[in-house]
XYZ file of C-alpha atoms in Angstrom:
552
model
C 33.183 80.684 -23.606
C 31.292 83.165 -25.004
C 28.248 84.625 -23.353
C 25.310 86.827 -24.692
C 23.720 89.374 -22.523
C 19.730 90.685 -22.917
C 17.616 93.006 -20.960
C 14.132 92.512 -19.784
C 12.495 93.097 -23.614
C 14.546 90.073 -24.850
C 16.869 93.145 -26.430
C 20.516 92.068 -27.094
C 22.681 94.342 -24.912
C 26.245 92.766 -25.345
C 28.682 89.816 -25.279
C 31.211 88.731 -22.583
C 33.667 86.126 -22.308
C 35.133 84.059 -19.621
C 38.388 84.181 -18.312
C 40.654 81.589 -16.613
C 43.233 82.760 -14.390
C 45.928 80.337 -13.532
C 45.179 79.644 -9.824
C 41.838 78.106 -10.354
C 40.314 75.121 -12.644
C 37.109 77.158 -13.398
C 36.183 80.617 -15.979
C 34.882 83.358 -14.475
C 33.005 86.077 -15.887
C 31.530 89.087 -14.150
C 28.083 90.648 -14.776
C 28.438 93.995 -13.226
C 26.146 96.531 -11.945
C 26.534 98.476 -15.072
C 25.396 95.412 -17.186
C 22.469 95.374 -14.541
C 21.095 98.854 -14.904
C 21.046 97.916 -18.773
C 19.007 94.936 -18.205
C 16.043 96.226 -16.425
C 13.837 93.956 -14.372
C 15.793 91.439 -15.206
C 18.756 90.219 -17.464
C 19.078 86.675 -19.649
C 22.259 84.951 -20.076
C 22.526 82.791 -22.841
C 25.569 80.587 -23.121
C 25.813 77.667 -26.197
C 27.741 74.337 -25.182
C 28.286 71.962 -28.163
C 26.821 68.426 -27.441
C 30.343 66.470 -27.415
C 30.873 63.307 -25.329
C 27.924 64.164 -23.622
C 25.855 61.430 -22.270
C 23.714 63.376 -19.483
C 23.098 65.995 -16.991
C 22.442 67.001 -13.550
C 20.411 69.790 -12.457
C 19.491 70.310 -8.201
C 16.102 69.453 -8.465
C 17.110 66.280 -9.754
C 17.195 63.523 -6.679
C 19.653 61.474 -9.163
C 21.459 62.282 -12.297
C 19.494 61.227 -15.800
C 21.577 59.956 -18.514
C 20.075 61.068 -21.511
C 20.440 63.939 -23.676
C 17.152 65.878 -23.139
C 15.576 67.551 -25.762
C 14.727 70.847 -23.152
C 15.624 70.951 -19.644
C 14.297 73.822 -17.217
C 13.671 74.641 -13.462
C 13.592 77.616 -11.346
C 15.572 78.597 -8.582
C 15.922 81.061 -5.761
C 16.986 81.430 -2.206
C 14.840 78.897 -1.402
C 14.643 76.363 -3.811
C 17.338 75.241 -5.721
C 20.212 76.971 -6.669
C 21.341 78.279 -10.513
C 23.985 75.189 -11.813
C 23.860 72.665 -14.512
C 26.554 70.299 -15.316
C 26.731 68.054 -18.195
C 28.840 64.393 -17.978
C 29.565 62.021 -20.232
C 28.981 57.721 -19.404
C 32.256 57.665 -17.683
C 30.689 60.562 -15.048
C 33.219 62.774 -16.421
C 32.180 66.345 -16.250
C 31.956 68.035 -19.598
C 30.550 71.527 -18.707
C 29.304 72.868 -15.550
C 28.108 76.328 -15.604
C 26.417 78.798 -12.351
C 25.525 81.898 -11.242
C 26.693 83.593 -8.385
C 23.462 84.736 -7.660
C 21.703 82.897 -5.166
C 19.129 84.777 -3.773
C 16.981 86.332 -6.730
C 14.145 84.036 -8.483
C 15.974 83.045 -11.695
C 14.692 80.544 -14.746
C 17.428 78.003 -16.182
C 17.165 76.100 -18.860
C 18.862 74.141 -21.496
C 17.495 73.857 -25.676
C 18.830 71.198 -27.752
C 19.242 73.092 -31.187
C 19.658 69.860 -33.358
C 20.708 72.004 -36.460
C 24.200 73.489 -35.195
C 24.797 70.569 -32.679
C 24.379 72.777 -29.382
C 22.418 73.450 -26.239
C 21.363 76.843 -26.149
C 21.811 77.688 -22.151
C 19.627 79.978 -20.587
C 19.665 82.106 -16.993
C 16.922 84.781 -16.530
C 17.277 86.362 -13.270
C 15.319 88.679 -11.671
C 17.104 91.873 -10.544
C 15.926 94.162 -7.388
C 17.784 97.251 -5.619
C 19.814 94.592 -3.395
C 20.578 92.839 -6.505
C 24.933 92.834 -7.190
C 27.155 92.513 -9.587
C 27.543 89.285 -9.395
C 29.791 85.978 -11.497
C 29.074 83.482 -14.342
C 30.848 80.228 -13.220
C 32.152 77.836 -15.966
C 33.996 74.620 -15.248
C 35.361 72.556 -18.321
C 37.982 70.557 -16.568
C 37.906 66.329 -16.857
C 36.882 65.566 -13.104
C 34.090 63.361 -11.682
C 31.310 65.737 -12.456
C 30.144 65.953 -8.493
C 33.502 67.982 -8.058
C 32.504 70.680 -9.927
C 29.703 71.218 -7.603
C 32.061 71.327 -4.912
C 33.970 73.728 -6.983
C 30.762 75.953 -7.402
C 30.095 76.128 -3.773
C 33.361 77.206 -2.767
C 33.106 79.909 -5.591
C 30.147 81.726 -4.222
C 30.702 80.778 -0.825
C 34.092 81.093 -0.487
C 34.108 82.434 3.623
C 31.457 79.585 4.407
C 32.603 77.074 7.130
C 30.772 74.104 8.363
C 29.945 74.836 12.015
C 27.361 72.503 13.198
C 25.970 71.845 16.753
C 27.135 68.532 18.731
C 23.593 67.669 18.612
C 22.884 68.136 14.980
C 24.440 64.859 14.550
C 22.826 62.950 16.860
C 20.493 59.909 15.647
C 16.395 61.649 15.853
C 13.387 59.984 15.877
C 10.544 61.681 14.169
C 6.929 60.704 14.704
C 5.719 61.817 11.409
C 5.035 58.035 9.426
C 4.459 56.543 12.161
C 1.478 58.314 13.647
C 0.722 61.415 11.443
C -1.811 63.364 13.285
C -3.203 60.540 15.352
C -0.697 61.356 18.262
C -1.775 61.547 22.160
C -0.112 62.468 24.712
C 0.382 58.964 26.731
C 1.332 57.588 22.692
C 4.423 60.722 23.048
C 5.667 59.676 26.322
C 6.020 56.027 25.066
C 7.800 57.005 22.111
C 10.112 59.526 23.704
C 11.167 56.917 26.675
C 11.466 54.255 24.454
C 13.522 56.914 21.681
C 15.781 57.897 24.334
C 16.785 54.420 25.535
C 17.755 53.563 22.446
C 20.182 55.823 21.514
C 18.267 58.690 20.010
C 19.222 62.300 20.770
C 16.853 64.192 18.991
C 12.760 63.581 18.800
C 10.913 65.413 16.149
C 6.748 66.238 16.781
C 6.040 66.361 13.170
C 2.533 67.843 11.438
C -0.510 67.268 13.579
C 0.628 68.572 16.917
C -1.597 72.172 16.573
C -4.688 70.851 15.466
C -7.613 68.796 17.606
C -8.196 66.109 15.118
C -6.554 62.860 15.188
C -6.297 61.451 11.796
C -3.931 60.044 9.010
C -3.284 60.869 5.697
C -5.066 59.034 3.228
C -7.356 60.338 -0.013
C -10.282 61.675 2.334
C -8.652 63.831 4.871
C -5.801 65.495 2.180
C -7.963 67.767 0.391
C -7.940 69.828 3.517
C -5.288 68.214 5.419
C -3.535 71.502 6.453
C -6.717 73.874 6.712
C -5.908 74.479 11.060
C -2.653 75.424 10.803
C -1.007 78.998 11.125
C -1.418 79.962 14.520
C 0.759 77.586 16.123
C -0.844 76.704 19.458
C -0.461 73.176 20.968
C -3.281 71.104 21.031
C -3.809 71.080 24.248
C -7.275 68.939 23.791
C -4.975 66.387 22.168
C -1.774 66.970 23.870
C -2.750 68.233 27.706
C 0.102 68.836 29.707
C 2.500 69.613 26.327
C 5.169 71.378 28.210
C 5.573 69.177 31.312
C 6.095 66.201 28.630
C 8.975 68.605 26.888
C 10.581 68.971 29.980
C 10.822 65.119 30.674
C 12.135 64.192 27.251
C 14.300 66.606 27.751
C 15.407 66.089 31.220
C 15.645 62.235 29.309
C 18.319 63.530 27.032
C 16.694 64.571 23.773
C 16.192 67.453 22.223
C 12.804 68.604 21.520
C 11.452 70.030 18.223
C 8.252 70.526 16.372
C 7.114 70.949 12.929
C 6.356 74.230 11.508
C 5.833 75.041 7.755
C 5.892 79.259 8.444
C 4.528 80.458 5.187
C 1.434 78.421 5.124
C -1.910 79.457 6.530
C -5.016 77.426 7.374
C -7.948 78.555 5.798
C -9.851 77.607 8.973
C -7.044 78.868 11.487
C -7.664 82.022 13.679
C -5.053 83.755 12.041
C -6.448 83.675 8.382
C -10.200 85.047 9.876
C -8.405 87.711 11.600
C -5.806 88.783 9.254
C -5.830 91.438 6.198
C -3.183 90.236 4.155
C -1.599 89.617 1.084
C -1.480 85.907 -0.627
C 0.602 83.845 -3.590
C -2.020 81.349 -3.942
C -5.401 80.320 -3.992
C -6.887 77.738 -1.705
C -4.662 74.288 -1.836
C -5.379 71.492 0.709
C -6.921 73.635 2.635
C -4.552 76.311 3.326
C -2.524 79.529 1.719
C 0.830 81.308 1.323
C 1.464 84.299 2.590
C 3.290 87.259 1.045
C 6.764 87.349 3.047
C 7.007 91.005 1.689
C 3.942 91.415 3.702
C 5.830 92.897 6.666
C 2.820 93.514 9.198
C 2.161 89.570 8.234
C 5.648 88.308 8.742
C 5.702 90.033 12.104
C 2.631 88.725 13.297
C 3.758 84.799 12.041
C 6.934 84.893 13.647
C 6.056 86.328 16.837
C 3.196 83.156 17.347
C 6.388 81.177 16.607
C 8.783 82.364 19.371
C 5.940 82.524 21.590
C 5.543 78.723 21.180
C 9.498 78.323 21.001
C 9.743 80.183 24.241
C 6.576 78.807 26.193
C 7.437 75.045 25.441
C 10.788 75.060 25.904
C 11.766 73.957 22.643
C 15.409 73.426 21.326
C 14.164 73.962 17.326
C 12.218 73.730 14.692
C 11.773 71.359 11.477
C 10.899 73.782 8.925
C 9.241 72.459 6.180
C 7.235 73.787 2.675
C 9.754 76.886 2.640
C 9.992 76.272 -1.034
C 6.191 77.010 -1.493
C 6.274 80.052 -1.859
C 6.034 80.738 -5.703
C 9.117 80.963 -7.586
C 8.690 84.195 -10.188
C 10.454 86.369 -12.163
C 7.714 88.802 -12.417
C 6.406 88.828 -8.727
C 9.934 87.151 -6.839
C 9.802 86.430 -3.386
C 13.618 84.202 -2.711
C 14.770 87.316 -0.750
C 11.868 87.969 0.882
C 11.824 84.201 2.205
C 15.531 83.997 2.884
C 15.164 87.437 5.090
C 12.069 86.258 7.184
C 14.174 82.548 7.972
C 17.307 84.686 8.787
C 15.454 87.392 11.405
C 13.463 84.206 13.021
C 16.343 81.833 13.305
C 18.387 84.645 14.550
C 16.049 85.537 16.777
C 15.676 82.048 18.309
C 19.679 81.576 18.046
C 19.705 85.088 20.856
C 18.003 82.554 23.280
C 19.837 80.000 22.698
C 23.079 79.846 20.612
C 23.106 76.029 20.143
C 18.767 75.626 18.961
C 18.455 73.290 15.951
C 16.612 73.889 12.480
C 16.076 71.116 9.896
C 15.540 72.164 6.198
C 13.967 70.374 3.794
C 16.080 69.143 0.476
C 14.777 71.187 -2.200
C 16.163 74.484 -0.429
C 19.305 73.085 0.898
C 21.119 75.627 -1.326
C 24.777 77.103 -0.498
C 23.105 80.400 0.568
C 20.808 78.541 3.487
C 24.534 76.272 4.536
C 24.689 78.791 7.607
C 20.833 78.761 8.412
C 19.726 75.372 8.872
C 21.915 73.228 10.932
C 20.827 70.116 9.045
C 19.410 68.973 5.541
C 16.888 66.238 5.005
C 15.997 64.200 2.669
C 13.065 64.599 1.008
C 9.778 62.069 1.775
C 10.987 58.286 0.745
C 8.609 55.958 2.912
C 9.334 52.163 2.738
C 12.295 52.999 0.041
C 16.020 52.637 1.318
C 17.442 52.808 -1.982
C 15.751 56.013 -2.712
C 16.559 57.660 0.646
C 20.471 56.503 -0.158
C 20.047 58.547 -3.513
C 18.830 61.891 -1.642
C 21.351 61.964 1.107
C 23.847 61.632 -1.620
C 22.280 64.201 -3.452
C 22.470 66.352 -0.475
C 25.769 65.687 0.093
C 26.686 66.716 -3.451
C 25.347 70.337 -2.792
C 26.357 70.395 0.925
C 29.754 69.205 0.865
C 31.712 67.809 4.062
C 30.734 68.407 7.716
C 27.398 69.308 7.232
C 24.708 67.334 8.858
C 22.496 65.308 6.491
C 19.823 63.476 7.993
C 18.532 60.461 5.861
C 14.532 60.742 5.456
C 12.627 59.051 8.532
C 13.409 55.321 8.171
C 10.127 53.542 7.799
C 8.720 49.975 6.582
C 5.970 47.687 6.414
C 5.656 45.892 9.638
C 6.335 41.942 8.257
C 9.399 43.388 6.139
C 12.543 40.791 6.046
C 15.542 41.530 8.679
C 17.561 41.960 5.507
C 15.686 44.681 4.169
C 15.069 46.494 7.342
C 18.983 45.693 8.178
C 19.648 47.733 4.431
C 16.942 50.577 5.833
C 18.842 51.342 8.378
C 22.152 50.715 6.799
C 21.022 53.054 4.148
C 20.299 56.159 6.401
C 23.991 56.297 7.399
C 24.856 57.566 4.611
C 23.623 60.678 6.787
C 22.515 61.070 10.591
C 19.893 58.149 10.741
C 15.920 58.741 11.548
C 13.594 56.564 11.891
C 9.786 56.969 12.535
C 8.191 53.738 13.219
C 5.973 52.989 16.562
C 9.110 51.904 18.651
C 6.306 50.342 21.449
C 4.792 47.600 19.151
C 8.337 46.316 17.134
C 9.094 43.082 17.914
C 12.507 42.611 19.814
C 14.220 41.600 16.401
C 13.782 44.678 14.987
C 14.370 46.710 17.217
C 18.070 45.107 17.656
C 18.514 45.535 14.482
C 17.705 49.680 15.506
C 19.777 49.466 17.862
C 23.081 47.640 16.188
C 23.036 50.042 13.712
C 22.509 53.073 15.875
C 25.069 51.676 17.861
C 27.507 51.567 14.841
C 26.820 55.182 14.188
C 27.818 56.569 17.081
C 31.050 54.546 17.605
C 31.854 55.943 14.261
C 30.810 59.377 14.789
C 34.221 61.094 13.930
C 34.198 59.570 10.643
C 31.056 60.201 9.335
C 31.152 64.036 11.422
C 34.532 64.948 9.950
C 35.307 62.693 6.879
C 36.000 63.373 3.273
C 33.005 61.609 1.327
C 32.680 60.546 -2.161
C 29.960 59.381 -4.491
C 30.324 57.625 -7.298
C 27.581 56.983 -10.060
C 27.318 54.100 -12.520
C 24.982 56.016 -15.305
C 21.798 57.218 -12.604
C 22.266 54.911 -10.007
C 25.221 54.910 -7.163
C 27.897 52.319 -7.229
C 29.405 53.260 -4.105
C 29.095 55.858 -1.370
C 32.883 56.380 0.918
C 33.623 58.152 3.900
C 37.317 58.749 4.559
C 39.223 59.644 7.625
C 43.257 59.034 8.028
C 42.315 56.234 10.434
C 39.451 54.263 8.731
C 37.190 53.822 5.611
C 33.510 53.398 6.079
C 31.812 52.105 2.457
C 28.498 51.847 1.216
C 28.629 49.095 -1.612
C 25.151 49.880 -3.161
C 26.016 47.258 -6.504
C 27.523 44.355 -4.778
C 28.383 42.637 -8.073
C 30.780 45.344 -8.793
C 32.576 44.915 -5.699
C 35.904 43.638 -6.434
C 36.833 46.601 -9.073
C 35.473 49.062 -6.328
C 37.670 47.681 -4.008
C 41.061 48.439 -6.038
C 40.196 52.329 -4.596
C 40.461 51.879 -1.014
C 43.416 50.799 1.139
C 43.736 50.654 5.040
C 41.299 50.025 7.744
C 38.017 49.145 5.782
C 34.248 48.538 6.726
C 32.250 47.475 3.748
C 28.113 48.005 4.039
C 26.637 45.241 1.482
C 23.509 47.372 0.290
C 23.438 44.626 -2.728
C 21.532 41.609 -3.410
C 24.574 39.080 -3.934
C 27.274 38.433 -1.608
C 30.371 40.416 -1.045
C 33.601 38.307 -0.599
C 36.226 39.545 1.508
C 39.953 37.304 1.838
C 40.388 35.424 4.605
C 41.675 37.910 6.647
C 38.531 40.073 7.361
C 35.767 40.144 9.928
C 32.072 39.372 8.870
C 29.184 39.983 10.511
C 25.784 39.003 9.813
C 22.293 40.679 9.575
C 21.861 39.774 12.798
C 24.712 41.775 13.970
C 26.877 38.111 14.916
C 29.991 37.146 13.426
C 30.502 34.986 10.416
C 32.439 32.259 10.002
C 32.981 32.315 6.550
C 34.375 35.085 4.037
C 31.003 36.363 2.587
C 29.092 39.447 3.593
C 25.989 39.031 3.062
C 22.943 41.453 1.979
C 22.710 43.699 4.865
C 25.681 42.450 6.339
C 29.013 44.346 6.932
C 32.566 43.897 6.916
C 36.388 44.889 7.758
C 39.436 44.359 6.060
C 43.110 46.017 6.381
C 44.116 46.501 2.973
């Protein structure tokens, strides 16, 4: 392919083109630091890809792929939101141009122009460029695969001495009080929840938003406006929560392990911090509250130090570290270093004290440059929607790859929702490391078997889902199946249950089916059903929310 270079004035400054060498599927093409000294402030990349058997397009801050031919797409990306990759596909979900940049820490602008005259889209990357900035590659993949390989392909391109290394514990099922209470926690409400969390099966319990202000509340229209106007100095309630670090120490001492919520770059326009701070901020007043420059280093220091305080005073094993991709994406005023450098020092920092601490990330910056930062992904907020939350682990997965933990969003549902449906909730949120966040103290026995069947499942299956080879397949936007593949066993998520016999044909040996569908799966006479209830069936059908295993 051809590819056009231009400096910051727009100026045309030269033409590459991409190479294939013979031990890889992909063209490469390098933009070196000569090329950036030319450029200025920032260089543009254009690339044109003729619109051929092309049917649609996926982009990461997409939460599914879109099948139609767009007449402009565009997002931003840096170190901490999104990453720089398109790929086009055509209705069979075969991949008819992906193209990256190797770049993943500068702000960047991508984007894609239908030009309806000469039959192309005109392909854009503007990225920013800074003294740390390297010569770095233009990825292009042309090759006739199932367009989520080429993602795969990517990540292994510009992250090719990356391996998953995960704590035992990042896999663990967590609970996370976040729709189930919001900020109307106590401290006798915590205990309950934690007891009841750990005798279940749970290994991790999340204190989400609300545990460093004094109000008790829930979101709604009339507290949002300035919902996060307390936060930024990072002190436990202790007029809500008294006794906070006694209460670690039993969960703990219980089995779990403990975080709480932080969102780092944000800053209360009520808190302490913001009346006694001189600092620089991105934005104006939002909801209460502000972003702070992270090139601000008297600021940064001062945040992250009221951090490990708390870390270290409470005992904690992590953090959930949310609204990193807040901070304002720019090419004239970028900040995706700055970000991924203040995450780095502090979760380095809390890694010195202990090696095996957990961090949760939030999906829109689980990027291949924060794979070694975070020790799991999560999907983004999908309350009472399991077939949403089953598209955003999978799109997770897609950038992640294998062996990296992906937690499903916290599983959560109106209380006089059908055992089916709750049965496909928690079904659903396999497809990563299952959360829930309901008030585990008032569900009535039914459900909570159902909680615990399915935990139970997880767990005896660990070593698949922890270690196995999964695939995702797409039927135009939606998913037809999700697999998970080990030598000794198949685990599969049948999402369109009227499709079930050609899906089938794919999969030999020892295999559970998961009916996500509406309509019946049937299985020969030779395989094991068991109902919603979690008790065996006597005939051959699985029904919705009910699983299976065959030996085929």
């Amino acid at each position: 392919m051809i590819i056009s270079l231009f400096n910051d004035q727009k100026s045309y400054i030269g033409q590459l083109s991409s190479n294939k060498t013979l031990n890889t599927p992909y063209e490469t093409c390098l933009i070196d630091e000569n090329i950036l000294n030319r450029a200025g402030k920032s260089i543009l990349i254009v690339i044109e890809k003729p619109i051929l058997d092309l049917h649609g397009y996926w982009t990461p801050d997409l939460f599914r792929p879109k099948m139609q031919q767009d007449w402009l797409i565009s997002f931003a990306s840096a170190a901490h939101r999104n990453f720089p990759f398109m790929v086009f596909f055509n209705q069979a979900q075969q991949n008819r141009g992906a193209i990256g940049i190797g770049n993943l820490l500068d702000d960047a602008e991508i984007s894609a122009k239908m030009n309806q005259q000469t039959g192309n889209y005109i392909i854009e990357f503007r990225i920013s460029i800074s003294s740390e900035t390297k010569g770095f590659y233009v990825f292009i993949d042309l090759s006739d695969v199932n367009w989520p390989e080429t993602v795969r392909r990517y990540r292994s391109f510009v992250r090719p001495d990356w391996k998953p290394e995960y704590p035992d514990a990042a896999w663990k099922p967590v609970y996370c009080t976040w729709y189930a209470v919001h900020a109307e926690m106590t401290m006798p409400w915590l205990e309950a929840q934690s007891g009841k969390a750990a005798e279940l099966g749970f290994g991790t319990f999340i204190v989400d938003d609300g545990w460093c202000i004094d109000e008790f509340k829930r979101v709604s229209p009339a507290t949002i406006g300035n919902w996060y106007d307390r936060i930024g100095d990072w002190q436990v309630s202790e007029k809500k929560l008294p006794g906070f670090k006694q209460h670690v120490k039993r969960a703990r001492n219980a089995g779990l392990k403990y975080l709480l919520w932080i969102s780092p770059f944000m800053i209360g326009t009520q808190s302490q911090f913001y009346a006694e701070t001189d600092c620089a901020y991105l934005t104006p007043p939002h909801k209460g509250y502000r972003i702070f420059d992270p090139a601000d280093q008297a600021t940064m220091q001062k945040s992250m130090n009221l951090l490990l305080d708390t870390f270290v005073e409470y005992g904690l094993d992590g953090f959930k570290i949310d609204f990193v991709d807040a901070v304002p994406q720019s090419l004239e005023n970028p900040k995706g270093r700055e970000v991924y450098n203040y995450l780095k020092i502090l979760i380095g920092k809390i890694r010195e004290a202990n090696p095996e601490a957990l961090f949760e990330f939030r999906q829109r910056y689980t990027t291949p440059a924060m794979l070694d930062l975070a020790t799991q992904f999560r999907a983004g907020d999908v309350p009472f929607d399991f077939i949403e939350n089953l598209h955003r682990i999978a799109q997770i997965r897609i950038c992640a790859g294998n062996q990296v933990p992906v937690h499903a969003d916290p599983v959560f549902w109106h209380e006089q929702e059908s055992l089916v449906n709750i049965t496909r909730h928690m079904m659903s949120s396999l497809a990563g490391v299952p959360m829930v966040s309901m008030d585990l103290n008032k569900l009535p026995e039914e459900q909570l078997n159902i909680i615990r069947l399915w935990l139970d499942f997880y767990n005896e299956h660990l070593v698949t889902f922890r270690n196995g080879q999964w695939e995702i397949r797409y039927d135009f936007d939606r998913i037809l199946y999700i697999s998970v593949k080990t030598g000794t066993e198949t685990i599969l998520f049948i999402n369109d249950s009227e499709k079930t016999d050609s899906v089938l044909r794919n999969f030999t040996g020892n295999l559970y089916v998961l009916n996500l569908g509406n309509t019946p799966i049937e299985l020969d006479s030779a395989g094991i059903i068991w109902e919603v209830s979690g008790k065996s069936a006597k005939n051959s059908l699985i029904p919705a929310g009910g699983k299976g295993f065959i030996v085929k």
